[in-house]
Coordinates of C-alpha atoms and ligand atoms in Angstrom, one line a residue:
M1 CA 0.4 0.4 0.6
R2 CA 1.0 3.9 -0.7
K3 CA 2.6 5.7 2.4
I4 CA 2.3 9.1 3.5
A5 CA 4.3 11.4 6.0
V6 CA 0.7 12.8 8.0
A7 CA 1.8 15.6 10.8
N8 CA -1.5 16.1 12.9
G9 CA -0.4 19.9 13.6
D10 CA -1.3 22.0 16.4
G11 CA -4.2 23.4 17.3
I12 CA -6.8 23.2 15.9
G13 CA -5.3 20.1 14.0
P14 CA -5.0 17.4 15.3
E15 CA -8.6 17.5 15.5
I16 CA -9.5 18.3 12.2
M17 CA -6.2 15.6 10.7
Q18 CA -8.8 13.0 12.9
A19 CA -11.6 13.7 11.1
V20 CA -10.4 13.6 7.9
L21 CA -8.5 10.1 8.3
H22 CA -11.7 8.6 10.1
I23 CA -13.4 9.8 6.4
F24 CA -10.1 8.0 4.5
N25 CA -10.3 4.8 6.6
A26 CA -14.2 4.5 6.5
A27 CA -13.3 5.2 2.5
N28 CA -11.2 2.8 2.3
V29 CA -8.7 4.8 1.0
P30 CA -5.3 2.1 0.1
L31 CA -2.6 4.8 1.6
Q32 CA -0.8 3.8 4.5
Y33 CA -0.4 6.8 7.1
D34 CA 3.6 7.1 8.7
F35 CA 2.9 9.7 11.4
V36 CA 6.0 12.5 12.0
D37 CA 6.7 14.5 14.1
M38 CA 6.4 18.4 13.4
G39 CA 4.8 21.6 15.0
K40 CA 5.8 23.9 18.2
W41 CA 5.8 21.2 20.8
V42 CA 8.6 19.6 18.5
F43 CA 10.4 23.7 18.6
D44 CA 9.7 23.1 22.1
K45 CA 11.6 20.2 22.3
G46 CA 14.9 22.3 21.2
F47 CA 14.3 21.0 17.1
S48 CA 15.0 24.3 16.1
N49 CA 13.7 23.9 12.9
G50 CA 10.2 22.9 13.9
M51 CA 10.6 18.8 13.0
T52 CA 12.8 15.7 14.5
P53 CA 15.5 14.7 11.7
E54 CA 13.4 11.2 11.9
A55 CA 10.5 13.3 10.3
Q56 CA 12.4 14.7 7.6
E57 CA 13.8 11.4 7.0
T58 CA 10.0 10.3 6.9
I59 CA 9.1 12.6 4.7
E60 CA 11.9 12.8 1.8
K61 CA 11.5 8.4 1.4
V62 CA 7.9 8.6 0.7
G63 CA 7.9 11.9 -1.0
I64 CA 4.0 13.1 -0.2
L65 CA 3.0 14.7 3.2
F66 CA 0.0 15.2 4.6
K67 CA -0.2 18.3 7.6
G68 CA -2.9 19.9 9.7
P69 CA -1.3 23.8 10.2
M70 CA 1.4 24.6 12.4
E71 CA 2.1 27.2 15.3
T72 CA 5.2 29.7 14.5
P73 CA 6.0 30.1 17.8
K74 CA 6.6 33.9 18.4
G75 CA 10.2 35.5 19.3
K76 CA 13.4 36.3 17.5
G77 CA 15.4 33.0 15.8
V78 CA 12.7 31.0 15.2
K79 CA 11.5 30.4 11.5
S80 CA 7.9 29.0 10.8
V81 CA 7.8 25.2 9.9
N82 CA 5.5 25.7 7.2
V83 CA 7.9 27.7 4.8
T84 CA 10.7 26.2 5.9
A85 CA 9.3 22.7 4.7
R86 CA 8.1 24.3 1.8
K87 CA 12.0 25.8 1.2
T88 CA 13.7 22.7 2.4
W89 CA 12.0 20.1 -0.5
N90 CA 11.3 22.8 -2.8
T91 CA 7.5 23.0 -3.0
Y92 CA 7.8 25.7 -5.6
A93 CA 3.9 25.5 -7.1
N94 CA 1.5 26.5 -4.5
K95 CA -2.1 25.6 -5.9
R96 CA -5.0 27.0 -4.4
V97 CA -8.3 25.8 -5.8
F98 CA -11.6 28.4 -4.9
Q99 CA -15.0 26.9 -5.9
T100 CA -18.5 28.1 -5.5
L101 CA -19.7 25.3 -3.1
H102 CA -22.9 25.0 -3.3
G103 CA -24.3 25.2 0.4
V104 CA -22.3 27.8 1.6
D105 CA -23.1 31.0 0.9
T106 CA -21.8 34.2 0.1
V107 CA -23.1 37.3 -2.1
F108 CA -21.9 35.7 -5.7
S109 CA -23.7 31.8 -5.0
K110 CA -26.7 33.9 -4.0
A111 CA -26.0 36.3 -7.4
G112 CA -25.9 32.7 -9.3
I113 CA -22.4 33.7 -10.2
P114 CA -20.2 30.6 -10.4
I115 CA -16.4 31.2 -9.5
D116 CA -14.0 28.3 -10.5
I117 CA -10.3 29.8 -9.8
T118 CA -6.8 28.7 -9.0
I119 CA -3.9 30.7 -8.3
V120 CA -0.6 29.2 -8.5
R121 CA 2.1 30.9 -6.3
E122 CA 5.1 30.9 -6.1
N123 CA 6.6 29.3 -2.9
I124 CA 9.8 29.5 -2.4
E125 CA 11.2 33.0 -3.7
D126 CA 10.4 36.9 -3.0
T127 CA 10.3 37.7 0.3
Y128 CA 10.2 34.5 2.1
G129 CA 13.9 34.1 2.4
G130 CA 13.7 36.7 5.2
I131 CA 16.9 38.4 4.3
E132 CA 16.6 41.0 6.2
H133 CA 19.0 43.9 7.9
M134 CA 18.8 46.6 9.7
L135 CA 21.3 49.6 8.1
T136 CA 20.5 51.5 10.4
Q137 CA 19.0 51.3 13.5
D138 CA 15.6 53.0 12.2
V139 CA 16.0 51.3 8.5
A140 CA 15.3 48.3 8.0
L141 CA 16.1 46.1 4.8
S142 CA 14.5 42.8 3.2
R143 CA 16.1 41.4 0.4
R144 CA 13.4 40.6 -2.5
F145 CA 14.7 37.4 -4.9
I146 CA 12.7 36.8 -8.0
T147 CA 15.3 34.5 -9.9
R148 CA 14.3 33.6 -13.9
P149 CA 14.8 30.0 -13.0
G150 CA 12.3 29.8 -9.8
S151 CA 9.4 31.6 -12.1
L152 CA 9.9 29.7 -15.0
Q153 CA 9.3 26.3 -12.7
V154 CA 5.9 27.8 -11.7
I155 CA 5.0 29.0 -14.7
K156 CA 5.9 26.1 -16.4
Y157 CA 3.3 24.0 -13.9
A158 CA 0.9 26.5 -13.7
F159 CA 0.9 26.3 -17.6
E160 CA 0.6 22.5 -17.4
M161 CA -2.0 22.3 -14.9
A162 CA -4.2 24.5 -16.5
K163 CA -4.1 22.5 -20.0
K164 CA -4.7 19.4 -17.8
K165 CA -7.4 21.1 -15.8
G166 CA -9.4 22.4 -19.0
A167 CA -8.7 25.9 -18.2
T168 CA -8.9 28.6 -21.2
R169 CA -7.2 31.2 -19.7
V170 CA -4.3 32.0 -17.6
T171 CA -3.5 35.2 -16.3
C172 CA 0.1 36.7 -14.9
G173 CA -0.4 38.6 -11.6
H174 CA 2.0 41.0 -10.7
K175 CA 3.8 44.4 -10.4
A176 CA 6.3 44.9 -12.9
N177 CA 4.5 48.6 -13.8
I178 CA 6.8 49.6 -10.5
M179 CA 9.2 46.3 -9.6
K180 CA 10.5 46.2 -12.6
L181 CA 13.4 44.3 -13.1
T182 CA 11.8 41.4 -9.8
D183 CA 8.3 42.0 -11.0
G184 CA 9.3 42.1 -14.2
L185 CA 11.5 39.1 -15.0
F186 CA 8.1 37.4 -13.6
L187 CA 6.7 38.6 -16.5
D188 CA 9.2 38.7 -19.0
T189 CA 9.2 34.9 -18.1
F190 CA 5.9 34.3 -18.3
Y191 CA 5.3 35.3 -21.7
E192 CA 7.9 32.9 -22.6
V193 CA 6.3 30.4 -21.3
A194 CA 3.5 31.3 -22.3
K195 CA 4.4 31.0 -26.0
E196 CA 4.8 27.3 -26.2
Y197 CA 0.9 27.6 -25.0
P198 CA -0.7 28.9 -27.8
E199 CA -4.0 26.8 -27.3
L200 CA -4.3 28.6 -24.1
K201 CA -5.0 32.5 -23.2
S202 CA -2.3 34.1 -21.9
D203 CA -2.9 37.7 -19.9
D204 CA -1.4 40.1 -17.4
I205 CA -3.0 41.9 -15.0
I206 CA -1.9 44.7 -12.9
V207 CA -2.0 43.3 -8.7
D208 CA -3.7 45.9 -7.2
D209 CA -6.6 45.8 -10.4
L210 CA -6.2 41.9 -10.3
A211 CA -8.0 42.5 -6.4
M212 CA -10.4 44.7 -7.5
K213 CA -11.5 42.3 -10.6
L214 CA -11.5 39.6 -8.4
V215 CA -14.1 41.1 -6.0
V216 CA -16.6 42.5 -8.9
R217 CA -16.4 40.0 -11.6
P218 CA -14.4 37.2 -10.1
H219 CA -16.2 34.7 -12.8
E220 CA -14.0 35.7 -15.6
F221 CA -10.6 34.6 -13.8
D222 CA -9.4 30.7 -14.5
V223 CA -5.9 30.4 -13.4
V224 CA -4.0 33.4 -11.9
V225 CA -0.1 32.6 -11.1
M226 CA 1.8 35.3 -9.1
T227 CA 4.7 35.6 -6.7
N228 CA 5.1 34.6 -3.2
L229 CA 3.5 37.6 -0.9
Q230 CA 0.6 39.0 -3.9
G231 CA -0.3 35.0 -4.5
D232 CA -0.7 35.1 -0.7
I233 CA -2.6 37.8 -0.3
I234 CA -4.7 37.5 -3.1
S235 CA -5.3 33.7 -2.6
D236 CA -6.5 34.7 1.0
L237 CA -8.8 36.9 -0.7
C238 CA -10.3 34.3 -3.2
A239 CA -10.8 32.2 -0.1
G240 CA -12.9 35.4 1.5
L241 CA -14.8 35.2 -2.0
V242 CA -15.9 31.2 -1.7
G243 CA -17.4 31.1 2.1
G244 CA -13.8 31.9 4.0
L245 CA -11.1 30.3 5.1
G246 CA -12.9 27.3 6.3
F247 CA -12.5 26.3 2.5
A248 CA -9.4 27.1 1.2
P249 CA -6.8 24.1 0.0
S250 CA -3.8 24.3 -1.4
A251 CA -1.0 22.3 -2.7
N252 CA 2.7 22.3 -2.2
I253 CA 3.8 20.8 -5.3
G254 CA 7.3 19.9 -6.4
D255 CA 9.4 17.5 -8.6
H256 CA 9.7 14.7 -5.8
I257 CA 7.5 16.0 -2.7
A258 CA 4.4 17.4 -2.4
I259 CA 2.8 19.1 1.0
F260 CA -0.7 18.8 1.3
E261 CA -1.9 21.3 4.2
A262 CA -5.6 24.1 4.5
V263 CA -4.9 27.5 3.7
H264 CA -6.3 28.5 7.3
G265 CA -3.8 29.0 10.6
T266 CA -3.6 26.8 14.0
A267 CA -7.4 28.7 14.9
P268 CA -6.4 28.5 18.9
D269 CA -8.9 31.0 20.0
I270 CA -11.1 27.4 19.0
A271 CA -8.7 24.9 19.5
G272 CA -10.0 21.9 21.4
R273 CA -13.6 21.9 21.7
N274 CA -13.8 19.9 18.3
I275 CA -15.9 22.6 16.7
A276 CA -13.3 23.4 13.6
N277 CA -14.7 23.3 10.1
P278 CA -13.0 20.1 8.6
T279 CA -13.6 20.6 5.2
A280 CA -10.6 22.7 3.5
L281 CA -8.8 19.8 5.3
L282 CA -10.6 17.3 3.2
L283 CA -10.2 19.3 -0.2
S284 CA -6.3 19.3 0.4
G285 CA -6.9 15.4 1.3
I286 CA -8.5 14.7 -2.1
T287 CA -6.7 16.9 -4.1
M288 CA -3.6 14.3 -2.8
L289 CA -6.1 11.5 -3.8
R290 CA -6.1 12.7 -6.8
H291 CA -1.9 14.0 -7.6
L292 CA -1.4 10.2 -6.6
G293 CA -3.8 8.9 -8.6
L294 CA -6.6 7.5 -6.7
M295 CA -9.3 9.1 -8.5
Q296 CA -12.3 7.1 -6.7
S297 CA -11.8 7.3 -3.9
A298 CA -11.3 11.2 -4.6
A299 CA -14.4 11.3 -6.1
T300 CA -16.5 8.8 -3.6
I301 CA -15.1 11.8 -0.7
E302 CA -15.7 14.6 -2.9
N303 CA -19.1 13.8 -4.0
A304 CA -20.5 12.8 -0.6
L305 CA -18.9 16.1 0.5
L306 CA -19.9 18.8 -1.8
Y307 CA -23.8 16.2 -1.4
T308 CA -23.4 17.0 3.0
L309 CA -22.8 20.8 2.1
E310 CA -26.1 20.8 -0.9
Q311 CA -28.6 18.9 1.8
G312 CA -27.1 22.1 4.6
V313 CA -25.4 20.6 6.4
R314 CA -22.7 23.1 8.5
T315 CA -19.7 23.4 11.2
G316 CA -20.0 26.9 13.1
D317 CA -18.8 29.6 11.1
F318 CA -21.0 29.3 8.1
G319 CA -24.0 28.1 6.3
D320 CA -27.6 29.4 7.7
K321 CA -27.2 29.9 11.3
S322 CA -30.7 29.2 11.8
K323 CA -30.6 25.2 11.5
E324 CA -28.0 23.8 14.2
A325 CA -24.4 23.5 13.6
K326 CA -22.3 20.0 14.0
N327 CA -19.1 19.4 15.6
T328 CA -16.4 18.7 13.8
T329 CA -17.0 14.4 14.7
D330 CA -20.7 14.3 13.5
F331 CA -20.3 16.5 10.7
A332 CA -17.4 13.6 9.5
E333 CA -19.6 11.6 10.1
A334 CA -22.7 13.3 8.1
I335 CA -20.1 13.1 5.2
I336 CA -19.6 9.5 6.0
G337 CA -23.2 8.8 5.8
N338 CA -23.6 10.2 2.3
F339 CA -21.1 7.9 0.6
G340 CA -22.6 7.2 -2.6
Q341 CA -24.6 10.2 -3.3
N342 CA -24.5 12.4 -5.7
P343 CA -24.4 16.9 -5.4
Q344 CA -26.8 18.4 -7.7
H345 CA -23.6 20.4 -8.9
A346 CA -21.4 18.1 -9.7
P347 CA -17.8 19.3 -10.3
K348 CA -15.4 18.7 -13.6
P349 CA -14.2 15.7 -13.4
M350 CA -10.6 16.3 -12.6
L351 CA -7.0 14.3 -13.9
P352 CA -3.9 13.7 -12.0
D353 CA -1.7 16.5 -11.7
M354 CA 1.6 15.2 -11.4
P355 CA 3.5 11.9 -12.0
V356 CA 3.1 10.1 -8.7
T357 CA 6.1 9.7 -6.8
Q358 CA 6.9 6.3 -6.1
T359 CA 10.6 6.1 -4.6
I360 CA 14.0 8.1 -3.3
F361 CA 15.0 10.6 -5.4
K362 CA 18.5 11.8 -6.0
L363 CA 18.9 15.1 -7.3
E364 CA 21.4 14.6 -9.9
G365 CA 22.8 17.2 -12.2
N366 CA 21.0 20.6 -10.7
P367 CA 18.8 22.3 -13.4
M368 CA 18.4 25.6 -12.2
L369 CA 22.0 26.1 -12.2
G370 CA 21.5 27.0 -16.6
K371 CA 21.6 30.8 -16.8
K372 CA 21.1 32.8 -19.7
A373 CA 23.5 34.1 -22.2
I374 CA 25.2 37.9 -22.3
H375 CA 27.7 38.4 -24.1
E376 CA 29.1 41.2 -22.3
A377 CA 29.0 42.3 -18.9
T378 CA 30.3 44.9 -17.5
I379 CA 29.9 46.9 -14.3
V380 CA 30.2 50.3 -14.4
G381 CA 29.6 51.3 -10.8
V382 CA 28.1 51.4 -7.8
D383 CA 25.6 51.4 -5.1
M384 CA 27.4 52.8 -1.5
F385 CA 24.5 52.7 1.1
I386 CA 26.0 54.8 4.3
E387 CA 23.9 55.9 7.6
S388 CA 24.2 59.6 7.4
A389 CA 21.7 62.0 9.6
E390 CA 23.3 65.1 7.7
Q391 CA 21.2 67.2 5.0
P392 CA 22.0 65.7 1.3
N393 CA 24.1 68.3 0.2
V394 CA 26.5 67.5 2.7
V395 CA 26.5 64.0 1.9
A396 CA 27.0 65.8 -1.8
E397 CA 30.5 67.6 -0.8
K398 CA 31.8 64.3 1.4
C399 CA 31.8 61.6 -1.4
L400 CA 32.9 64.1 -3.7
R401 CA 35.6 64.8 -1.4
Y402 CA 37.0 61.2 -1.1
T403 CA 36.0 59.8 -3.6
T404 CA 38.5 58.0 -7.0
D405 CA 39.7 59.5 -10.2
L406 CA 37.4 56.8 -11.9
F407 CA 34.0 57.9 -10.5
K408 CA 31.7 60.2 -10.5
L409 CA 29.4 60.7 -8.3
V410 CA 25.6 61.4 -10.3
T411 CA 22.7 60.9 -8.2
I412 CA 21.8 60.6 -4.7
S413 CA 18.6 59.1 -3.0
N414 CA 16.9 58.4 0.4
R415 CA 14.1 56.0 0.4
G416 CA 14.6 55.5 -2.7
T417 CA 13.7 59.3 -4.3
Q418 CA 16.2 61.3 -5.6
V419 CA 17.6 64.0 -3.1
W420 CA 20.6 65.4 -4.6
P421 CA 21.5 67.1 -7.4
K422 CA 17.5 68.0 -7.1
G423 CA 14.8 66.8 -4.9
S424 CA 13.0 68.7 -3.0
I425 CA 12.6 69.7 1.0
F426 CA 9.2 68.5 1.0
T427 CA 11.1 64.8 0.4
N428 CA 11.9 63.5 3.7
L429 CA 14.8 62.4 5.1
V430 CA 15.8 59.1 7.1
N431 CA 19.8 58.3 8.4
Q432 CA 20.4 55.8 5.5
Y433 CA 21.3 57.8 1.9
A434 CA 22.4 55.3 -1.1
C435 CA 24.7 57.1 -2.8
R436 CA 25.9 56.4 -6.7
F437 CA 28.7 56.4 -8.3
E438 CA 29.3 55.7 -12.0
S439 CA 32.4 55.2 -14.1
I440 CA 33.6 58.5 -15.9
G441 CA 32.4 57.8 -19.2
E442 CA 30.8 55.0 -17.9
I443 CA 34.2 52.4 -18.9
A444 CA 34.4 49.1 -17.5
V445 CA 35.9 49.2 -13.6
T446 CA 36.5 46.6 -12.0
Q447 CA 35.8 45.2 -8.3
T448 CA 39.4 46.8 -7.0
D449 CA 38.5 50.1 -8.4
I450 CA 35.4 49.7 -5.9
I451 CA 37.4 48.9 -3.6
E452 CA 39.5 51.3 -3.3
L453 CA 36.2 53.8 -3.5
Y454 CA 34.7 51.5 -0.5
K455 CA 38.0 52.2 1.3
R456 CA 38.2 56.3 0.9
L457 CA 34.6 56.3 1.7
A458 CA 34.4 54.5 4.6
T459 CA 36.9 56.7 6.6
E460 CA 33.4 59.2 6.7
F461 CA 30.8 57.0 6.2
K462 CA 29.7 53.9 7.5
I463 CA 28.9 52.2 4.7
C464 CA 26.2 49.6 5.4
S465 CA 26.1 47.4 1.7
T466 CA 27.1 47.8 -1.7
E467 CA 25.2 46.8 -4.9
L468 CA 27.5 45.8 -8.2
L469 CA 25.8 48.3 -11.3
N470 CA 26.3 46.1 -13.8
V471 CA 25.5 46.5 -17.2
W472 CA 24.9 43.2 -19.6
D473 CA 24.4 43.3 -23.5
G474 CA 24.0 47.1 -23.0
R475 CA 20.9 47.0 -21.0
K476 CA 21.2 48.7 -16.6
A477 CA 20.9 45.7 -14.5
Y478 CA 19.6 48.2 -12.2
S479 CA 16.3 50.0 -11.2
L480 CA 17.2 54.3 -11.3
A481 CA 15.7 56.7 -8.5
Q482 CA 13.4 57.9 -8.4
G483 CA 13.2 61.1 -10.1
Q484 CA 16.8 60.4 -11.7
Ligands
NAI501 P1 -5.9 31.4 11.9 O1 -5.9 30.5 9.7 O2 -5.3 29.8 12.6 O3 -7.3 31.6 12.3 C1 -8.6 33.0 11.9 C2 -9.8 32.6 12.0 O4 -10.6 31.7 10.7 C3 -9.9 32.4 12.9 O5 -11.0 33.5 14.1 C4 -10.4 30.6 13.4 O6 -11.1 30.2 15.1 C5 -11.0 30.9 11.8 N1 -10.6 29.2 11.5 C6 -9.5 28.8 10.6 N2 -9.7 27.7 10.4 C7 -11.0 27.3 10.6 C8 -11.7 26.0 10.7 N3 -11.0 25.3 9.9 N4 -12.8 26.2 10.9 C9 -12.9 27.0 11.6 N5 -12.9 28.2 11.9 C10 -11.5 28.5 11.7 O7 -5.1 32.4 11.2 P2 -4.3 32.9 12.0 O8 -5.0 33.3 14.0 O9 -3.4 33.9 12.0 O10 -3.1 31.9 12.6 C11 -3.0 31.4 13.7 C12 -1.3 30.5 13.8 O11 -2.1 29.3 12.9 C13 0.1 31.4 13.9 O12 0.0 30.4 14.2 C14 0.0 31.1 12.5 O13 2.0 31.4 12.7 C15 -0.7 29.5 12.4 N6 -0.7 29.9 10.8 C16 -0.2 28.7 10.2 C17 -0.7 28.1 8.8 C18 -0.2 26.5 7.4 O14 -0.1 25.8 9.3 N7 0.0 26.5 6.8 C19 -1.1 28.9 7.9 C20 -1.2 30.1 9.0 C21 -1.1 30.6 9.6

């Protein structure tokens, strides 16, 4: 029998996992469960990544993790085990399906507007790298990594999944009008991949417009692919469209390991009371069954769940408040009692998402290390991020005093807005400037030239950080300051 790893999770996790596995067992799902230790209590035992080495070994061996929500202990130094798991095992695509469920009333269901949106969220990169530094006591910096190989992986998954799902449209949500290099890279990659799928309509939309249009005309969207943070926020918005977090399943898909979980967290406010709604975890479990090719089990359980919801059976967090709410256990029993029933509103049949993982994988060669070819790469300057509480003209005067013959000071910005040589007295300043030095005559300079400049400036300023100004095949690989 196929083995999967199961982690109960924290808060309501054990209650909803027990309910879901009870439903699986009643349906004779041919799976064997290897329970693994992950979550808050594992942190508390001193395992700094929130899982035991045995848990990691089991998950890497079986390739599938079905997990309840897990709490991230508040405080410094401990990272979320949920994010660690997604990143460690390169589950690069987070698929979240939001469908109208009959019996779960929303403004859209009442208006007869059906919703079937799949958000594919990049799951590894972006600000979720958690690479953050205090540059000065007043200024924090987060590094937002968007990479071409990382974008390629998730966008390819989105198109492949859209094809299998029978979708007609794939939309890229982004903010490339502002973040021209990071979101610009994601968007360029999207259209590069889109060329391979001419049968699917591909388009893009700026994320703020997307948020508005999803609320006004959600039925117009089909598959939407996005970077990590924007995808996280937009998918919670979509959860709201179909009745809330209790109905939002999630699959974290990688090439070798996949993790299935609900979108919601540990719900500490209702934990231990047997009143949580297990639907989101059950929907995640149904996605997992399809992923494993267990189509019949998935259909039996899904039909019973949809039929149960159509009958108005509810937990306390949704539905017709005039009807009595069932507790978690009784809700699961109601679903089991409806095995064999067919809902009035049947879902579209689904094909398995990805090839089934059966063995231990060893990565031979790293396909992520491929890079786009460039013919000519030059360094034409450097941004020096310095700490100073002085006025821009004073900072400029000092920079000019310490610069070397190779460089000219071209601009100084504060929080991304140019404040020298031109600026406005109304621009508010913090104690950290970016001083841009470009090579005179735009000639190529070396890192040693930059170190020389660094040494001289360091006699006057505390330099918090530096970034090279690269030019690749004649294109600037850096942004301009606002107003430059
Ligand atoms: P939450 O999703 O746990 O709760 C938000 C609200 O929704 C609460 O009022 C809760 O009672 C309700 N709710 C959530 N799931 C429900 C369910 N199945 N049935 C009925 N009501 C439900 O979000 P919150 O409070 O921000 O996070 C609590 C903890 O969960 C935090 O430690 C957080 O880090 C963790 N978390 C873990 C996630 C995961 O394991 N993937 C995801 C999100 C949060």
